[in-house]
Amino acid sequence: MWNSPYDLQVLKTLNLKWREFKIAQVKEVFFDMPEQNCLFFCFDGASRGNLGAGGFGFIGRDWKWDIVVAITCGIGVSTNFLAEIMAVLCTGEWEIANNFLKVCFRTDSSAAIVAFQNGKLPWIAITRWNKNCNKLQWSFVHS
């Protein structure tokens, strides 16, 4: 329903209820290309409910914007925050295994960025991140 007089008349005649909705806005997004020999990873983690079936996905592009890798993974029961953390860890482990040591992570989770920058991670992630951190040159960008 678009709140036009015709729509309102039809709803009233048929004795139907309606609900309001927000109109989507198109936003332009720009990405800066990473420096040469650096990979750019966009990732996201989510769970169904904030304790529920969780998973994450990431896509990696090189400095020429060619897609290098795209991966999704289910992680079982988790929170949204833990799914974001696992996305960073698995991305870092993939990079190390494939000899890419300069990386830029882009995410919509400011909580995950702060956790990694301050080193205040869940106990389950600390050892894995320390292994990755010692081998990678990394940076985070918030979207």
Coordinates of N, CA, C and O in Angstrom, one line a residue:
M1 N 0.8 -1.2 0.0 CA 0.0 0.0 0.0 C 0.9 1.2 0.0 O 1.8 1.3 0.7
W2 N 0.6 2.2 -0.9 CA 1.4 3.4 -1.0 C 0.7 4.6 -0.5 O 1.1 5.7 -0.8
N3 N -0.4 4.5 0.3 CA -1.1 5.6 0.9 C -1.7 6.5 -0.2 O -2.0 7.7 0.1
S4 N -2.0 6.0 -1.3 CA -2.7 6.8 -2.3 C -4.2 6.7 -2.0 O -4.7 5.8 -1.3
P5 N -5.0 7.7 -2.4 CA -6.4 7.7 -2.1 C -7.1 6.4 -2.6 O -8.0 5.9 -1.9
Y6 N -6.7 5.9 -3.8 CA -7.3 4.7 -4.3 C -7.0 3.5 -3.4 O -7.9 2.8 -3.1
D7 N -5.8 3.4 -3.0 CA -5.4 2.3 -2.1 C -6.2 2.3 -0.8 O -6.7 1.3 -0.3
L8 N -6.3 3.5 -0.2 CA -7.0 3.7 1.0 C -8.5 3.3 0.9 O -9.1 2.7 1.7
Q9 N -9.1 3.7 -0.3 CA -10.5 3.4 -0.5 C -10.7 1.9 -0.7 O -11.7 1.4 -0.2
V10 N -9.8 1.2 -1.4 CA -9.9 -0.2 -1.5 C -9.9 -0.9 -0.2 O -10.7 -1.8 0.2
L11 N -8.9 -0.5 0.7 CA -8.8 -1.1 2.0 C -10.0 -0.8 2.8 O -10.5 -1.7 3.6
K12 N -10.6 0.4 2.8 CA -11.7 0.7 3.6 C -13.0 -0.1 3.1 O -13.7 -0.6 3.9
T13 N -13.1 -0.2 1.8 CA -14.3 -0.9 1.2 C -14.2 -2.4 1.6 O -15.2 -3.0 1.9
L14 N -13.0 -3.0 1.5 CA -12.9 -4.4 1.9 C -12.7 -4.7 3.4 O -12.5 -5.8 3.8
N15 N -12.7 -3.6 4.1 CA -12.6 -3.7 5.6 C -11.3 -4.4 6.0 O -11.3 -5.3 6.8
L16 N -10.2 -4.0 5.3 CA -8.9 -4.6 5.6 C -8.0 -3.7 6.4 O -8.2 -2.5 6.4
K17 N -7.2 -4.3 7.2 CA -6.2 -3.5 8.0 C -4.9 -3.3 7.2 O -4.7 -4.1 6.3
W18 N -4.1 -2.3 7.5 CA -2.9 -2.1 6.9 C -1.8 -1.8 7.9 O -2.1 -1.6 9.1
R19 N -0.6 -1.9 7.5 CA 0.5 -1.6 8.3 C 1.4 -0.6 7.6 O 1.6 -0.6 6.4
E20 N 2.1 0.2 8.4 CA 3.0 1.2 7.8 C 4.4 0.5 7.5 O 4.7 -0.5 8.1
F21 N 5.1 1.0 6.6 CA 6.4 0.5 6.3 C 7.3 1.6 5.9 O 6.9 2.7 5.6
K22 N 8.6 1.3 6.0 CA 9.6 2.3 5.6 C 10.0 2.1 4.2 O 10.1 1.0 3.7
I23 N 10.2 3.2 3.5 CA 10.6 3.2 2.1 C 12.1 3.0 2.1 O 12.8 3.8 2.8
A24 N 12.6 2.1 1.3 CA 14.0 1.8 1.2 C 14.7 3.0 0.5 O 14.2 3.6 -0.4
Q25 N 15.9 3.3 1.0 CA 16.7 4.4 0.4 C 17.9 3.8 -0.3 O 18.5 2.9 0.3
V26 N 18.2 4.2 -1.4 CA 19.4 3.8 -2.1 C 20.6 4.6 -1.7 O 20.5 5.9 -1.6
K27 N 21.6 4.0 -1.2 CA 22.8 4.7 -0.8 C 24.0 4.3 -1.7 O 24.2 3.1 -2.0
E28 N 24.8 5.2 -2.0 CA 25.9 5.0 -2.9 C 27.1 4.6 -1.9 O 27.3 5.3 -0.9
V29 N 27.8 3.6 -2.3 CA 29.0 3.1 -1.5 C 30.2 3.1 -2.4 O 30.2 2.7 -3.5
F30 N 31.3 3.6 -1.8 CA 32.6 3.6 -2.5 C 33.6 2.8 -1.7 O 33.6 2.8 -0.5
F31 N 34.4 2.0 -2.4 CA 35.5 1.3 -1.8 C 36.8 1.8 -2.4 O 36.9 2.0 -3.5
D32 N 37.8 2.0 -1.5 CA 39.1 2.3 -1.9 C 39.8 1.0 -2.2 O 39.7 0.0 -1.5
M33 N 40.6 1.0 -3.3 CA 41.3 -0.2 -3.7 C 42.4 -0.4 -2.7 O 43.1 0.6 -2.2
P34 N 42.7 -1.6 -2.3 CA 43.8 -1.9 -1.4 C 45.1 -1.7 -2.1 O 45.2 -1.7 -3.3
E35 N 46.2 -1.5 -1.3 CA 47.5 -1.3 -2.0 C 47.9 -2.6 -2.6 O 47.4 -3.7 -2.3
Q36 N 48.9 -2.6 -3.4 CA 49.4 -3.8 -4.1 C 49.9 -4.8 -3.2 O 50.4 -4.5 -2.1
N37 N 49.6 -6.1 -3.5 CA 49.9 -7.2 -2.7 C 49.2 -7.2 -1.3 O 49.6 -7.8 -0.4
C38 N 48.0 -6.6 -1.3 CA 47.2 -6.6 -0.1 C 45.8 -7.1 -0.6 O 45.3 -6.8 -1.6
L39 N 45.2 -7.9 0.3 CA 43.8 -8.4 0.0 C 42.8 -7.6 0.8 O 43.1 -7.2 1.9
F40 N 41.6 -7.4 0.2 CA 40.5 -6.7 0.8 C 39.4 -7.7 1.0 O 38.9 -8.3 0.1
F41 N 39.1 -7.8 2.3 CA 38.0 -8.8 2.7 C 36.8 -8.1 3.2 O 36.9 -7.4 4.2
C42 N 35.7 -8.4 2.6 CA 34.4 -8.0 3.2 C 33.8 -9.2 3.8 O 33.7 -10.3 3.2
F43 N 33.3 -9.1 5.0 CA 32.7 -10.3 5.7 C 31.6 -9.9 6.6 O 31.4 -8.7 6.9
D44 N 30.8 -10.9 6.9 CA 29.7 -10.7 7.8 C 29.4 -12.0 8.5 O 29.5 -13.1 8.0
G45 N 29.0 -11.9 9.8 CA 28.5 -13.0 10.6 C 27.2 -12.7 11.1 O 26.8 -11.6 11.3
A46 N 26.4 -13.8 11.3 CA 25.0 -13.6 11.8 C 24.5 -14.9 12.5 O 25.1 -15.9 12.2
S47 N 23.5 -14.7 13.3 CA 22.9 -15.9 13.9 C 21.4 -15.7 13.8 O 20.9 -14.5 13.9
R48 N 20.7 -16.8 13.8 CA 19.2 -16.7 13.7 C 18.7 -16.6 15.2 O 18.7 -17.6 15.9
G49 N 18.4 -15.4 15.6 CA 18.2 -15.2 17.0 C 19.5 -14.8 17.6 O 20.5 -15.0 17.0
N50 N 19.6 -14.2 18.8 CA 20.9 -13.9 19.2 C 21.5 -14.9 20.2 O 22.3 -14.7 21.0
L51 N 21.0 -16.0 20.0 CA 21.6 -17.3 20.4 C 20.9 -18.3 19.5 O 19.7 -18.6 19.8
G52 N 21.5 -18.6 18.5 CA 20.9 -19.5 17.5 C 21.8 -20.0 16.5 O 23.1 -19.8 16.6
A53 N 21.3 -20.6 15.4 CA 22.2 -21.1 14.4 C 22.9 -20.0 13.7 O 22.3 -19.0 13.3
G54 N 24.3 -20.0 13.8 CA 25.1 -19.0 13.3 C 26.0 -19.4 12.1 O 26.2 -20.6 11.8
G55 N 26.5 -18.4 11.4 CA 27.4 -18.6 10.3 C 28.0 -17.3 9.9 O 27.7 -16.2 10.4
F56 N 28.9 -17.4 8.9 CA 29.5 -16.2 8.4 C 29.9 -16.5 6.9 O 29.8 -17.6 6.4
G57 N 30.3 -15.4 6.3 CA 30.8 -15.5 4.9 C 31.8 -14.4 4.7 O 31.7 -13.4 5.3
F58 N 32.7 -14.6 3.7 CA 33.6 -13.5 3.4 C 33.9 -13.7 1.9 O 33.8 -14.7 1.3
I59 N 34.3 -12.5 1.3 CA 34.7 -12.5 0.0 C 36.0 -11.6 -0.1 O 36.1 -10.6 0.6
G60 N 37.0 -12.1 -0.7 CA 38.3 -11.5 -0.8 C 38.6 -11.0 -2.2 O 38.4 -11.7 -3.2
R61 N 39.1 -9.8 -2.3 CA 39.5 -9.2 -3.6 C 40.9 -8.7 -3.5 O 41.4 -8.3 -2.5
D62 N 41.6 -8.8 -4.6 CA 43.0 -8.3 -4.6 C 43.0 -6.8 -5.1 O 42.0 -6.2 -5.2
W63 N 44.2 -6.3 -5.3 CA 44.4 -4.8 -5.6 C 43.9 -4.5 -7.0 O 43.7 -3.3 -7.3
K64 N 43.6 -5.5 -7.8 CA 43.0 -5.3 -9.1 C 41.5 -5.5 -9.1 O 40.9 -5.5 -10.2
W65 N 40.9 -5.7 -8.0 CA 39.5 -6.0 -7.7 C 39.0 -7.4 -8.3 O 37.9 -7.6 -8.4
D66 N 40.0 -8.2 -8.6 CA 39.6 -9.6 -9.0 C 39.2 -10.4 -7.7 O 39.9 -10.2 -6.6
I67 N 38.2 -11.2 -7.8 CA 37.8 -12.0 -6.7 C 38.7 -13.2 -6.5 O 39.0 -13.9 -7.4
V68 N 39.3 -13.3 -5.3 CA 40.3 -14.3 -5.0 C 39.6 -15.5 -4.3 O 39.9 -16.6 -4.6
V69 N 38.7 -15.2 -3.4 CA 38.0 -16.2 -2.7 C 36.7 -15.8 -2.2 O 36.4 -14.6 -2.0
A70 N 35.7 -16.7 -2.1 CA 34.4 -16.4 -1.5 C 34.0 -17.7 -0.7 O 34.0 -18.8 -1.3
I71 N 33.8 -17.5 0.6 CA 33.5 -18.7 1.4 C 32.4 -18.4 2.4 O 32.3 -17.3 2.9
T72 N 31.5 -19.4 2.6 CA 30.5 -19.3 3.7 C 30.7 -20.5 4.6 O 31.2 -21.6 4.2
C73 N 30.3 -20.4 5.8 CA 30.5 -21.5 6.8 C 29.5 -21.4 7.9 O 29.2 -20.3 8.4
G74 N 28.9 -22.5 8.3 CA 28.0 -22.5 9.5 C 28.8 -22.9 10.7 O 29.8 -23.6 10.6
I75 N 28.5 -22.3 11.8 CA 29.3 -22.5 13.0 C 28.5 -23.1 14.2 O 28.9 -23.1 15.3
G76 N 27.2 -23.5 13.9 CA 26.4 -24.0 15.0 C 25.8 -22.9 15.8 O 25.6 -21.8 15.3
V77 N 25.5 -23.2 17.0 CA 24.8 -22.3 17.9 C 25.8 -21.2 18.4 O 26.8 -21.5 18.9
S78 N 25.5 -19.9 18.1 CA 26.3 -18.9 18.5 C 25.5 -17.6 18.6 O 24.4 -17.5 18.3
T79 N 26.2 -16.5 19.0 CA 25.7 -15.2 19.0 C 26.1 -14.4 17.8 O 27.0 -14.9 17.1
N80 N 25.5 -13.3 17.5 CA 25.9 -12.5 16.3 C 27.4 -12.1 16.5 O 28.2 -12.1 15.5
F81 N 27.8 -11.7 17.7 CA 29.1 -11.2 18.0 C 30.1 -12.3 17.7 O 31.2 -12.1 17.1
L82 N 29.9 -13.5 18.2 CA 30.8 -14.6 18.0 C 30.9 -15.0 16.5 O 32.0 -15.3 16.0
A83 N 29.8 -14.9 15.8 CA 29.9 -15.2 14.3 C 30.8 -14.2 13.6 O 31.5 -14.5 12.7
E84 N 30.7 -12.9 14.0 CA 31.6 -11.9 13.5 C 33.1 -12.2 13.8 O 34.0 -12.1 13.0
I85 N 33.3 -12.6 15.0 CA 34.7 -12.9 15.5 C 35.2 -14.1 14.7 O 36.4 -14.1 14.2
M86 N 34.4 -15.1 14.5 CA 34.8 -16.3 13.8 C 35.1 -16.0 12.3 O 36.0 -16.6 11.7
A87 N 34.4 -15.0 11.8 CA 34.6 -14.6 10.4 C 36.0 -14.1 10.2 O 36.7 -14.4 9.3
V88 N 36.4 -13.2 11.2 CA 37.8 -12.6 11.1 C 38.8 -13.7 11.3 O 39.8 -13.8 10.5
L89 N 38.6 -14.6 12.2 CA 39.6 -15.6 12.5 C 39.8 -16.6 11.3 O 40.9 -16.8 10.9
C90 N 38.7 -17.0 10.7 CA 38.8 -17.9 9.6 C 39.3 -17.2 8.4 O 40.1 -17.8 7.6
T91 N 39.0 -15.9 8.2 CA 39.6 -15.2 7.1 C 41.1 -15.1 7.2 O 41.8 -15.3 6.3
G92 N 41.5 -14.8 8.4 CA 43.0 -14.7 8.7 C 43.7 -16.0 8.5 O 44.8 -16.1 7.9
E93 N 43.1 -17.1 8.9 CA 43.7 -18.4 8.7 C 43.8 -18.8 7.3 O 44.7 -19.4 6.8
W94 N 42.7 -18.4 6.5 CA 42.8 -18.7 5.0 C 43.9 -17.9 4.4 O 44.6 -18.4 3.6
E95 N 44.1 -16.7 4.8 CA 45.1 -15.8 4.2 C 46.5 -16.4 4.5 O 47.3 -16.5 3.6
I96 N 46.7 -16.8 5.7 CA 48.0 -17.4 6.1 C 48.3 -18.7 5.3 O 49.4 -18.9 4.8
A97 N 47.3 -19.5 5.2 CA 47.4 -20.8 4.5 C 47.7 -20.5 3.0 O 48.4 -21.4 2.4
N98 N 47.3 -19.4 2.4 CA 47.5 -19.1 1.0 C 48.5 -18.0 0.8 O 48.6 -17.5 -0.3
N99 N 49.4 -17.8 1.8 CA 50.5 -16.9 1.7 C 50.1 -15.4 1.3 O 50.9 -14.8 0.6
F100 N 49.0 -14.9 1.8 CA 48.7 -13.5 1.7 C 48.9 -12.9 3.1 O 48.1 -13.3 4.0
L101 N 49.8 -12.0 3.3 CA 50.1 -11.6 4.6 C 49.7 -10.1 4.9 O 49.9 -9.7 6.0
K102 N 49.2 -9.4 3.9 CA 48.7 -8.0 4.1 C 47.3 -8.1 3.8 O 46.8 -8.5 2.7
V103 N 46.5 -7.6 4.8 CA 45.0 -7.7 4.6 C 44.3 -6.5 5.2 O 44.7 -5.9 6.2
C104 N 43.2 -6.2 4.6 CA 42.3 -5.2 5.1 C 40.9 -5.8 5.3 O 40.3 -6.4 4.4
F105 N 40.4 -5.8 6.5 CA 39.1 -6.4 6.8 C 38.0 -5.2 6.8 O 38.2 -4.2 7.4
R106 N 36.9 -5.5 6.1 CA 35.8 -4.5 6.1 C 34.6 -5.2 6.7 O 34.2 -6.3 6.3
T107 N 34.0 -4.6 7.7 CA 32.8 -5.2 8.4 C 31.9 -4.1 8.8 O 32.2 -2.9 9.0
D108 N 30.6 -4.5 9.1 CA 29.6 -3.6 9.7 C 29.6 -3.7 11.2 O 28.8 -3.0 11.8
S109 N 30.4 -4.5 11.8 CA 30.4 -4.7 13.2 C 31.4 -3.9 13.9 O 32.6 -4.3 14.0
S110 N 31.0 -2.7 14.5 CA 32.0 -1.9 15.2 C 32.5 -2.7 16.5 O 33.6 -2.5 17.0
A111 N 31.6 -3.5 17.1 CA 32.0 -4.2 18.3 C 33.1 -5.2 18.0 O 34.0 -5.4 18.8
A112 N 33.0 -5.9 16.8 CA 34.1 -6.8 16.5 C 35.4 -6.1 16.2 O 36.5 -6.5 16.7
I113 N 35.4 -4.9 15.6 CA 36.6 -4.1 15.3 C 37.2 -3.7 16.6 O 38.4 -3.9 16.8
V114 N 36.4 -3.2 17.6 CA 36.9 -2.8 18.8 C 37.5 -3.9 19.6 O 38.6 -3.8 20.2
A115 N 36.9 -5.1 19.6 CA 37.4 -6.3 20.3 C 38.8 -6.7 19.8 O 39.7 -7.0 20.5
F116 N 38.9 -6.7 18.5 CA 40.2 -7.1 17.9 C 41.3 -6.0 18.1 O 42.4 -6.3 18.5
Q117 N 40.9 -4.7 18.0 CA 41.9 -3.7 18.2 C 42.4 -3.6 19.7 O 43.5 -3.3 20.0
N118 N 41.5 -3.9 20.6 CA 41.8 -3.8 22.0 C 42.3 -5.1 22.6 O 42.7 -5.2 23.7
G119 N 42.2 -6.2 21.8 CA 42.6 -7.5 22.3 C 41.7 -8.1 23.3 O 42.0 -9.0 24.0
K120 N 40.4 -7.6 23.4 CA 39.5 -8.1 24.3 C 38.5 -9.1 23.6 O 37.4 -8.7 23.3
L121 N 39.0 -10.2 23.3 CA 38.2 -11.2 22.5 C 37.7 -12.3 23.5 O 38.2 -12.5 24.6
P122 N 36.6 -13.0 23.0 CA 36.2 -14.2 23.8 C 37.3 -15.2 24.0 O 38.2 -15.3 23.1
W123 N 37.3 -15.9 25.1 CA 38.4 -16.8 25.3 C 38.6 -17.8 24.2 O 39.7 -18.3 24.0
I124 N 37.6 -18.2 23.6 CA 37.7 -19.2 22.5 C 38.5 -18.7 21.3 O 39.0 -19.5 20.5
A125 N 38.6 -17.4 21.2 CA 39.3 -16.8 20.0 C 40.7 -16.3 20.2 O 41.4 -16.1 19.3
I126 N 41.1 -16.2 21.5 CA 42.4 -15.5 21.8 C 43.6 -16.2 21.2 O 44.4 -15.6 20.5
T127 N 43.7 -17.5 21.4 CA 44.9 -18.2 20.8 C 44.9 -18.2 19.3 O 46.0 -17.9 18.7
R128 N 43.8 -18.4 18.7 CA 43.7 -18.4 17.2 C 44.1 -17.0 16.7 O 44.8 -16.9 15.7
W129 N 43.6 -15.9 17.3 CA 43.9 -14.6 16.9 C 45.4 -14.3 17.1 O 46.0 -13.7 16.2
N130 N 46.0 -14.7 18.2 CA 47.4 -14.4 18.5 C 48.3 -15.1 17.4 O 49.3 -14.5 17.0
K131 N 47.9 -16.3 17.0 CA 48.7 -17.0 15.9 C 48.6 -16.2 14.6 O 49.5 -16.0 13.9
N132 N 47.3 -15.8 14.3 CA 47.1 -15.0 13.0 C 47.9 -13.6 13.1 O 48.5 -13.2 12.2
C133 N 47.7 -13.0 14.2 CA 48.2 -11.6 14.4 C 49.7 -11.5 14.2 O 50.2 -10.6 13.7
N134 N 50.4 -12.6 14.7 CA 51.9 -12.6 14.6 C 52.3 -12.7 13.1 O 53.5 -12.4 12.8
K135 N 51.5 -13.2 12.2 CA 51.9 -13.4 10.8 C 51.3 -12.4 9.9 O 51.8 -12.4 8.7
L136 N 50.3 -11.7 10.2 CA 49.6 -10.8 9.3 C 49.9 -9.4 9.6 O 50.1 -9.0 10.7
Q137 N 49.9 -8.6 8.5 CA 49.7 -7.1 8.6 C 48.3 -6.8 8.3 O 47.8 -7.1 7.2
W138 N 47.5 -6.3 9.3 CA 46.1 -6.2 9.2 C 45.6 -4.8 9.5 O 46.2 -4.1 10.3
S139 N 44.4 -4.5 9.0 CA 43.7 -3.3 9.4 C 42.2 -3.5 9.2 O 41.8 -4.4 8.5
F140 N 41.4 -2.7 9.9 CA 40.0 -2.9 9.9 C 39.4 -1.6 9.3 O 39.9 -0.5 9.6
V141 N 38.3 -1.7 8.6 CA 37.5 -0.6 8.1 C 36.1 -0.9 8.5 O 35.6 -2.0 8.2
H142 N 35.4 0.1 9.1 CA 34.0 0.0 9.4 C 33.1 0.5 8.3 O 33.4 1.5 7.7
S143 N 32.1 -0.3 7.9 CA 31.1 0.2 6.9 C 29.9 0.7 7.5 O 29.3 0.0 8.3

